[in-house]
Amino acid sequence: MRASATWRHFAGVGRRVEINPWLVRAPCSVRACLPEEAVAAGRARRAARLCAALLVLLTAVPAFLVMGAAPRPWRARTVQALARLLLRALGVRVEVAGPVESVRAAAGVLVVANHVSLLDPVVMLAALPCRLLAKREVRRWPLIGTLGAACGALFIDRERLSTLPAAVGLIRDALLAGEAVTAFPEGTTSCGREVGTFRPAVFQAAIDAGAAVCPAVLRYYEDESPSSRGSWVGEDSVIGSVVRVAGTRRLRAEVRLTAPLRPAAPDRGQRGRAALARAAEERVRTGLD
């Protein structure tokens, strides 16, 4: 990836590399961070899961086309049901804890979570009705991009700093409309053993909209043991990550919502969003300990 002269770089062993306020590269790699699965699925089970997941995705396209004009709450419930069905097809169970009902009832809330896996957006859609913040490149992915757009994803260009105000405005408008928006402020995925720095840009949207921020802790388990098998890191490919998930038995995703944070009224500028980002990051970091 080529960076412009206005972007910042920090390099070092075991350190994240900052590309711009939206982009960060993590030091994780498949070889270093992804151990063998605790209980492997056989070839037949793996193939069946992958076929079932593809069937769910193919079924979702005409379903979304049909319900395009349906009321937003009905579409949100349909998206949530399809997300749960897709995860079940891949053999992944989802558990949600914390103040779920209060977050669902909130009139506009920014949900921010640590980023571990390609599954994270699907897991968050299964956990609660929300719109996802996604990078613009995902819009061009076959099938996934079409489904993301149909689910109401907010696509942003992370490679051009000049688009930052427009992206913040897009999120702010969704929050002002009373919708829940889910973002992953680390700007990259990791193996889930630590939390990277939360980039503050997305928090400006919550400040501008006067919306609450709900930090969410996202973890994966095999039975009761923490697992990094669902992670998408380093040189890992999309297909390789999905196949690895389908080949792992008893994989469980846990979403733990925490009490919402409210931005301090006097601090509406850079200081305010930085403080809000630090508070949310600390909540998630504490939840992973």
mmCIF file of N, CA and C in Angstrom, residues 117-200:
data_model
loop_
_atom_site.group_PDB
_atom_site.id
_atom_site.type_symbol
_atom_site.label_atom_id
_atom_site.label_comp_id
_atom_site.label_asym_id
_atom_site.label_seq_id
_atom_site.Cartn_x
_atom_site.Cartn_y
_atom_site.Cartn_z
ATOM 1 N N SER A 117 -11.715 -10.413 13.809
ATOM 2 C CA SER A 117 -12.006 -11.389 12.766
ATOM 3 C C SER A 117 -12.828 -10.795 11.635
ATOM 4 N N LEU A 118 -12.788 -11.481 10.490
ATOM 5 C CA LEU A 118 -13.714 -11.176 9.407
ATOM 6 C C LEU A 118 -15.159 -11.379 9.843
ATOM 7 N N LEU A 119 -15.340 -12.217 10.848
ATOM 8 C CA LEU A 119 -16.678 -12.499 11.348
ATOM 9 C C LEU A 119 -17.238 -11.372 12.202
ATOM 10 N N ASP A 120 -16.379 -10.479 12.681
ATOM 11 C CA ASP A 120 -16.827 -9.447 13.635
ATOM 12 C C ASP A 120 -18.061 -8.677 13.158
ATOM 13 N N PRO A 121 -18.094 -8.178 11.909
ATOM 14 C CA PRO A 121 -19.288 -7.450 11.475
ATOM 15 C C PRO A 121 -20.547 -8.310 11.516
ATOM 16 N N VAL A 122 -20.420 -9.576 11.119
ATOM 17 C CA VAL A 122 -21.581 -10.472 11.136
ATOM 18 C C VAL A 122 -22.015 -10.744 12.571
ATOM 19 N N VAL A 123 -21.037 -10.922 13.454
ATOM 20 C CA VAL A 123 -21.344 -11.155 14.865
ATOM 21 C C VAL A 123 -22.078 -9.956 15.459
ATOM 22 N N MET A 124 -21.630 -8.749 15.138
ATOM 23 C CA MET A 124 -22.294 -7.561 15.675
ATOM 24 C C MET A 124 -23.698 -7.393 15.100
ATOM 25 N N LEU A 125 -23.890 -7.737 13.823
ATOM 26 C CA LEU A 125 -25.228 -7.691 13.235
ATOM 27 C C LEU A 125 -26.143 -8.712 13.896
ATOM 28 N N ALA A 126 -25.579 -9.858 14.273
ATOM 29 C CA ALA A 126 -26.369 -10.886 14.950
ATOM 30 C C ALA A 126 -26.686 -10.491 16.386
ATOM 31 N N ALA A 127 -25.817 -9.682 16.986
ATOM 32 C CA ALA A 127 -25.985 -9.310 18.391
ATOM 33 C C ALA A 127 -27.065 -8.259 18.577
ATOM 34 N N LEU A 128 -27.123 -7.276 17.679
ATOM 35 C CA LEU A 128 -28.121 -6.216 17.813
ATOM 36 C C LEU A 128 -28.333 -5.527 16.477
ATOM 37 N N PRO A 129 -29.521 -5.004 16.225
ATOM 38 C CA PRO A 129 -29.779 -4.292 14.971
ATOM 39 C C PRO A 129 -28.887 -3.056 14.887
ATOM 40 N N CYS A 130 -28.095 -2.958 13.830
ATOM 41 C CA CYS A 130 -27.177 -1.825 13.704
ATOM 42 C C CYS A 130 -26.738 -1.666 12.260
ATOM 43 N N ARG A 131 -26.130 -0.524 11.981
ATOM 44 C CA ARG A 131 -25.479 -0.293 10.703
ATOM 45 C C ARG A 131 -23.973 -0.369 10.931
ATOM 46 N N LEU A 132 -23.264 -0.932 9.970
ATOM 47 C CA LEU A 132 -21.832 -1.131 10.121
ATOM 48 C C LEU A 132 -21.047 -0.052 9.394
ATOM 49 N N LEU A 133 -19.923 0.320 9.982
ATOM 50 C CA LEU A 133 -18.969 1.188 9.314
ATOM 51 C C LEU A 133 -17.945 0.280 8.642
ATOM 52 N N ALA A 134 -17.788 0.411 7.320
ATOM 53 C CA ALA A 134 -16.910 -0.496 6.580
ATOM 54 C C ALA A 134 -16.032 0.297 5.616
ATOM 55 N N LYS A 135 -14.881 -0.262 5.295
ATOM 56 C CA LYS A 135 -13.994 0.386 4.334
ATOM 57 C C LYS A 135 -14.581 0.280 2.927
ATOM 58 N N ARG A 136 -14.275 1.262 2.097
ATOM 59 C CA ARG A 136 -14.854 1.352 0.762
ATOM 60 C C ARG A 136 -14.549 0.121 -0.082
ATOM 61 N N GLU A 137 -13.376 -0.507 0.123
ATOM 62 C CA GLU A 137 -12.998 -1.664 -0.678
ATOM 63 C C GLU A 137 -13.995 -2.812 -0.547
ATOM 64 N N VAL A 138 -14.617 -2.937 0.628
ATOM 65 C CA VAL A 138 -15.569 -4.027 0.848
ATOM 66 C C VAL A 138 -16.752 -3.904 -0.105
ATOM 67 N N ARG A 139 -17.107 -2.670 -0.480
ATOM 68 C CA ARG A 139 -18.239 -2.465 -1.403
ATOM 69 C C ARG A 139 -17.998 -3.159 -2.730
ATOM 70 N N ARG A 140 -16.727 -3.376 -3.100
ATOM 71 C CA ARG A 140 -16.395 -3.999 -4.389
ATOM 72 C C ARG A 140 -16.234 -5.508 -4.288
ATOM 73 N N TRP A 141 -16.291 -6.068 -3.087
ATOM 74 C CA TRP A 141 -16.157 -7.515 -2.940
ATOM 75 C C TRP A 141 -17.382 -8.204 -3.528
ATOM 76 N N PRO A 142 -17.186 -9.258 -4.332
ATOM 77 C CA PRO A 142 -18.333 -9.976 -4.899
ATOM 78 C C PRO A 142 -19.269 -10.487 -3.804
ATOM 79 N N LEU A 143 -20.528 -10.294 -3.987
ATOM 80 C CA LEU A 143 -21.588 -10.758 -3.108
ATOM 81 C C LEU A 143 -21.585 -10.047 -1.757
ATOM 82 N N ILE A 144 -20.419 -10.027 -1.066
ATOM 83 C CA ILE A 144 -20.326 -9.409 0.256
ATOM 84 C C ILE A 144 -20.629 -7.910 0.181
ATOM 85 N N GLY A 145 -20.078 -7.246 -0.845
ATOM 86 C CA GLY A 145 -20.320 -5.819 -0.996
ATOM 87 C C GLY A 145 -21.779 -5.506 -1.245
ATOM 88 N N THR A 146 -22.422 -6.321 -2.070
ATOM 89 C CA THR A 146 -23.847 -6.134 -2.357
ATOM 90 C C THR A 146 -24.674 -6.313 -1.093
ATOM 91 N N LEU A 147 -24.348 -7.352 -0.331
ATOM 92 C CA LEU A 147 -25.084 -7.614 0.907
ATOM 93 C C LEU A 147 -24.821 -6.530 1.940
ATOM 94 N N GLY A 148 -23.577 -6.050 2.011
ATOM 95 C CA GLY A 148 -23.250 -4.985 2.951
ATOM 96 C C GLY A 148 -24.052 -3.729 2.676
ATOM 97 N N ALA A 149 -24.138 -3.374 1.394
ATOM 98 C CA ALA A 149 -24.919 -2.197 1.018
ATOM 99 C C ALA A 149 -26.392 -2.395 1.354
ATOM 100 N N ALA A 150 -26.913 -3.598 1.095
ATOM 101 C CA ALA A 150 -28.307 -3.892 1.390
ATOM 102 C C ALA A 150 -28.578 -3.863 2.889
ATOM 103 N N CYS A 151 -27.568 -4.186 3.695
ATOM 104 C CA CYS A 151 -27.706 -4.159 5.158
ATOM 105 C C CYS A 151 -27.603 -2.735 5.714
ATOM 106 N N GLY A 152 -27.298 -1.774 4.853
ATOM 107 C CA GLY A 152 -27.200 -0.386 5.314
ATOM 108 C C GLY A 152 -25.821 0.018 5.777
ATOM 109 N N ALA A 153 -24.781 -0.726 5.371
ATOM 110 C CA ALA A 153 -23.418 -0.386 5.786
ATOM 111 C C ALA A 153 -23.033 1.016 5.301
ATOM 112 N N LEU A 154 -22.240 1.703 6.104
ATOM 113 C CA LEU A 154 -21.725 3.027 5.755
ATOM 114 C C LEU A 154 -20.292 2.842 5.267
ATOM 115 N N PHE A 155 -20.066 2.994 3.979
ATOM 116 C CA PHE A 155 -18.750 2.758 3.399
ATOM 117 C C PHE A 155 -17.941 4.060 3.406
ATOM 118 N N ILE A 156 -16.697 3.970 3.894
ATOM 119 C CA ILE A 156 -15.833 5.145 3.970
ATOM 120 C C ILE A 156 -14.512 4.874 3.257
ATOM 121 N N ASP A 157 -13.930 5.929 2.742
ATOM 122 C CA ASP A 157 -12.630 5.852 2.079
ATOM 123 C C ASP A 157 -11.555 6.132 3.119
ATOM 124 N N ARG A 158 -10.848 5.084 3.530
ATOM 125 C CA ARG A 158 -9.853 5.231 4.592
ATOM 126 C C ARG A 158 -8.498 5.696 4.071
ATOM 127 N N GLU A 159 -8.332 5.761 2.756
ATOM 128 C CA GLU A 159 -7.022 6.071 2.201
ATOM 129 C C GLU A 159 -6.835 7.555 1.896
ATOM 130 N N ARG A 160 -7.908 8.333 1.983
ATOM 131 C CA ARG A 160 -7.805 9.764 1.678
ATOM 132 C C ARG A 160 -8.289 10.581 2.869
ATOM 133 N N LEU A 161 -7.385 11.306 3.466
ATOM 134 C CA LEU A 161 -7.730 12.119 4.631
ATOM 135 C C LEU A 161 -8.746 13.207 4.291
ATOM 136 N N SER A 162 -8.775 13.609 3.028
ATOM 137 C CA SER A 162 -9.700 14.676 2.630
ATOM 138 C C SER A 162 -11.158 14.255 2.775
ATOM 139 N N THR A 163 -11.411 12.937 2.831
ATOM 140 C CA THR A 163 -12.792 12.449 2.950
ATOM 141 C C THR A 163 -13.228 12.299 4.405
ATOM 142 N N LEU A 164 -12.317 12.591 5.338
ATOM 143 C CA LEU A 164 -12.614 12.381 6.751
ATOM 144 C C LEU A 164 -13.842 13.168 7.235
ATOM 145 N N PRO A 165 -13.957 14.473 6.951
ATOM 146 C CA PRO A 165 -15.143 15.203 7.416
ATOM 147 C C PRO A 165 -16.451 14.625 6.871
ATOM 148 N N ALA A 166 -16.448 14.205 5.605
ATOM 149 C CA ALA A 166 -17.658 13.637 5.014
ATOM 150 C C ALA A 166 -18.019 12.323 5.686
ATOM 151 N N ALA A 167 -17.011 11.510 6.005
ATOM 152 C CA ALA A 167 -17.267 10.232 6.665
ATOM 153 C C ALA A 167 -17.848 10.445 8.059
ATOM 154 N N VAL A 168 -17.291 11.402 8.790
ATOM 155 C CA VAL A 168 -17.812 11.724 10.117
ATOM 156 C C VAL A 168 -19.252 12.215 10.009
ATOM 157 N N GLY A 169 -19.531 13.026 8.990
ATOM 158 C CA GLY A 169 -20.884 13.519 8.788
ATOM 159 C C GLY A 169 -21.868 12.414 8.460
ATOM 160 N N LEU A 170 -21.422 11.420 7.721
ATOM 161 C CA LEU A 170 -22.275 10.282 7.373
ATOM 162 C C LEU A 170 -22.693 9.516 8.626
ATOM 163 N N ILE A 171 -21.740 9.298 9.504
ATOM 164 C CA ILE A 171 -22.029 8.585 10.755
ATOM 165 C C ILE A 171 -22.927 9.431 11.652
ATOM 166 N N ARG A 172 -22.617 10.731 11.730
ATOM 167 C CA ARG A 172 -23.428 11.641 12.551
ATOM 168 C C ARG A 172 -24.887 11.631 12.108
ATOM 169 N N ASP A 173 -25.122 11.674 10.802
ATOM 170 C CA ASP A 173 -26.487 11.699 10.291
ATOM 171 C C ASP A 173 -27.244 10.423 10.651
ATOM 172 N N ALA A 174 -26.554 9.288 10.590
ATOM 173 C CA ALA A 174 -27.201 8.024 10.959
ATOM 174 C C ALA A 174 -27.556 8.019 12.446
ATOM 175 N N LEU A 175 -26.678 8.560 13.277
ATOM 176 C CA LEU A 175 -26.945 8.633 14.716
ATOM 177 C C LEU A 175 -28.101 9.583 15.001
ATOM 178 N N LEU A 176 -28.135 10.713 14.308
ATOM 179 C CA LEU A 176 -29.222 11.669 14.498
ATOM 180 C C LEU A 176 -30.561 11.087 14.046
ATOM 181 N N ALA A 177 -30.510 10.132 13.114
ATOM 182 C CA ALA A 177 -31.728 9.474 12.649
ATOM 183 C C ALA A 177 -32.203 8.401 13.622
ATOM 184 N N GLY A 178 -31.462 8.242 14.739
ATOM 185 C CA GLY A 178 -31.876 7.280 15.762
ATOM 186 C C GLY A 178 -31.363 5.877 15.551
ATOM 187 N N GLU A 179 -30.374 5.712 14.670
ATOM 188 C CA GLU A 179 -29.874 4.371 14.366
ATOM 189 C C GLU A 179 -28.631 4.046 15.204
ATOM 190 N N ALA A 180 -28.416 2.753 15.412
ATOM 191 C CA ALA A 180 -27.189 2.284 16.047
ATOM 192 C C ALA A 180 -26.154 2.041 14.952
ATOM 193 N N VAL A 181 -24.955 2.547 15.160
ATOM 194 C CA VAL A 181 -23.858 2.371 14.204
ATOM 195 C C VAL A 181 -22.725 1.654 14.924
ATOM 196 N N THR A 182 -22.212 0.591 14.308
ATOM 197 C CA THR A 182 -21.108 -0.160 14.903
ATOM 198 C C THR A 182 -19.818 0.115 14.140
ATOM 199 N N ALA A 183 -18.754 0.428 14.867
ATOM 200 C CA ALA A 183 -17.453 0.714 14.264
ATOM 201 C C ALA A 183 -16.367 -0.033 15.036
ATOM 202 N N PHE A 184 -15.242 -0.239 14.357
ATOM 203 C CA PHE A 184 -14.077 -0.894 14.958
ATOM 204 C C PHE A 184 -12.921 0.103 14.894
ATOM 205 N N PRO A 185 -12.759 0.941 15.938
ATOM 206 C CA PRO A 185 -11.837 2.084 15.873
ATOM 207 C C PRO A 185 -10.353 1.740 15.874
ATOM 208 N N GLU A 186 -9.992 0.472 16.069
ATOM 209 C CA GLU A 186 -8.574 0.118 15.982
ATOM 210 C C GLU A 186 -8.050 0.304 14.563
ATOM 211 N N GLY A 187 -8.936 0.166 13.584
ATOM 212 C CA GLY A 187 -8.537 0.341 12.193
ATOM 213 C C GLY A 187 -7.889 -0.876 11.573
ATOM 214 N N THR A 188 -7.788 -1.972 12.314
ATOM 215 C CA THR A 188 -7.209 -3.199 11.797
ATOM 216 C C THR A 188 -7.641 -4.350 12.688
ATOM 217 N N THR A 189 -7.442 -5.570 12.201
ATOM 218 C CA THR A 189 -7.721 -6.747 13.024
ATOM 219 C C THR A 189 -6.433 -7.224 13.693
ATOM 220 N N SER A 190 -6.599 -8.008 14.757
ATOM 221 C CA SER A 190 -5.465 -8.614 15.442
ATOM 222 C C SER A 190 -5.897 -9.981 15.939
ATOM 223 N N CYS A 191 -5.020 -10.670 16.625
ATOM 224 C CA CYS A 191 -5.360 -12.015 17.100
ATOM 225 C C CYS A 191 -6.257 -11.986 18.331
ATOM 226 N N GLY A 192 -6.565 -10.806 18.853
ATOM 227 C CA GLY A 192 -7.487 -10.705 19.976
ATOM 228 C C GLY A 192 -6.840 -10.766 21.334
ATOM 229 N N ARG A 193 -5.516 -10.870 21.394
ATOM 230 C CA ARG A 193 -4.841 -10.957 22.687
ATOM 231 C C ARG A 193 -4.624 -9.601 23.329
ATOM 232 N N GLU A 194 -4.752 -8.555 22.529
ATOM 233 C CA GLU A 194 -4.588 -7.207 23.065
ATOM 234 C C GLU A 194 -5.493 -6.260 22.286
ATOM 235 N N VAL A 195 -5.620 -5.051 22.780
ATOM 236 C CA VAL A 195 -6.429 -4.030 22.113
ATOM 237 C C VAL A 195 -5.506 -2.929 21.629
ATOM 238 N N GLY A 196 -5.642 -2.553 20.365
ATOM 239 C CA GLY A 196 -4.848 -1.459 19.832
ATOM 240 C C GLY A 196 -5.460 -0.121 20.212
ATOM 241 N N THR A 197 -4.788 0.940 19.836
ATOM 242 C CA THR A 197 -5.274 2.281 20.124
ATOM 243 C C THR A 197 -6.539 2.584 19.325
ATOM 244 N N PHE A 198 -7.561 3.080 19.991
ATOM 245 C CA PHE A 198 -8.782 3.486 19.309
ATOM 246 C C PHE A 198 -8.548 4.828 18.629
ATOM 247 N N ARG A 199 -8.722 4.874 17.317
ATOM 248 C CA ARG A 199 -8.574 6.116 16.574
ATOM 249 C C ARG A 199 -9.742 7.035 16.918
ATOM 250 N N PRO A 200 -9.515 8.316 17.172
ATOM 251 C CA PRO A 200 -10.568 9.182 17.699
ATOM 252 C C PRO A 200 -11.566 9.723 16.673
#
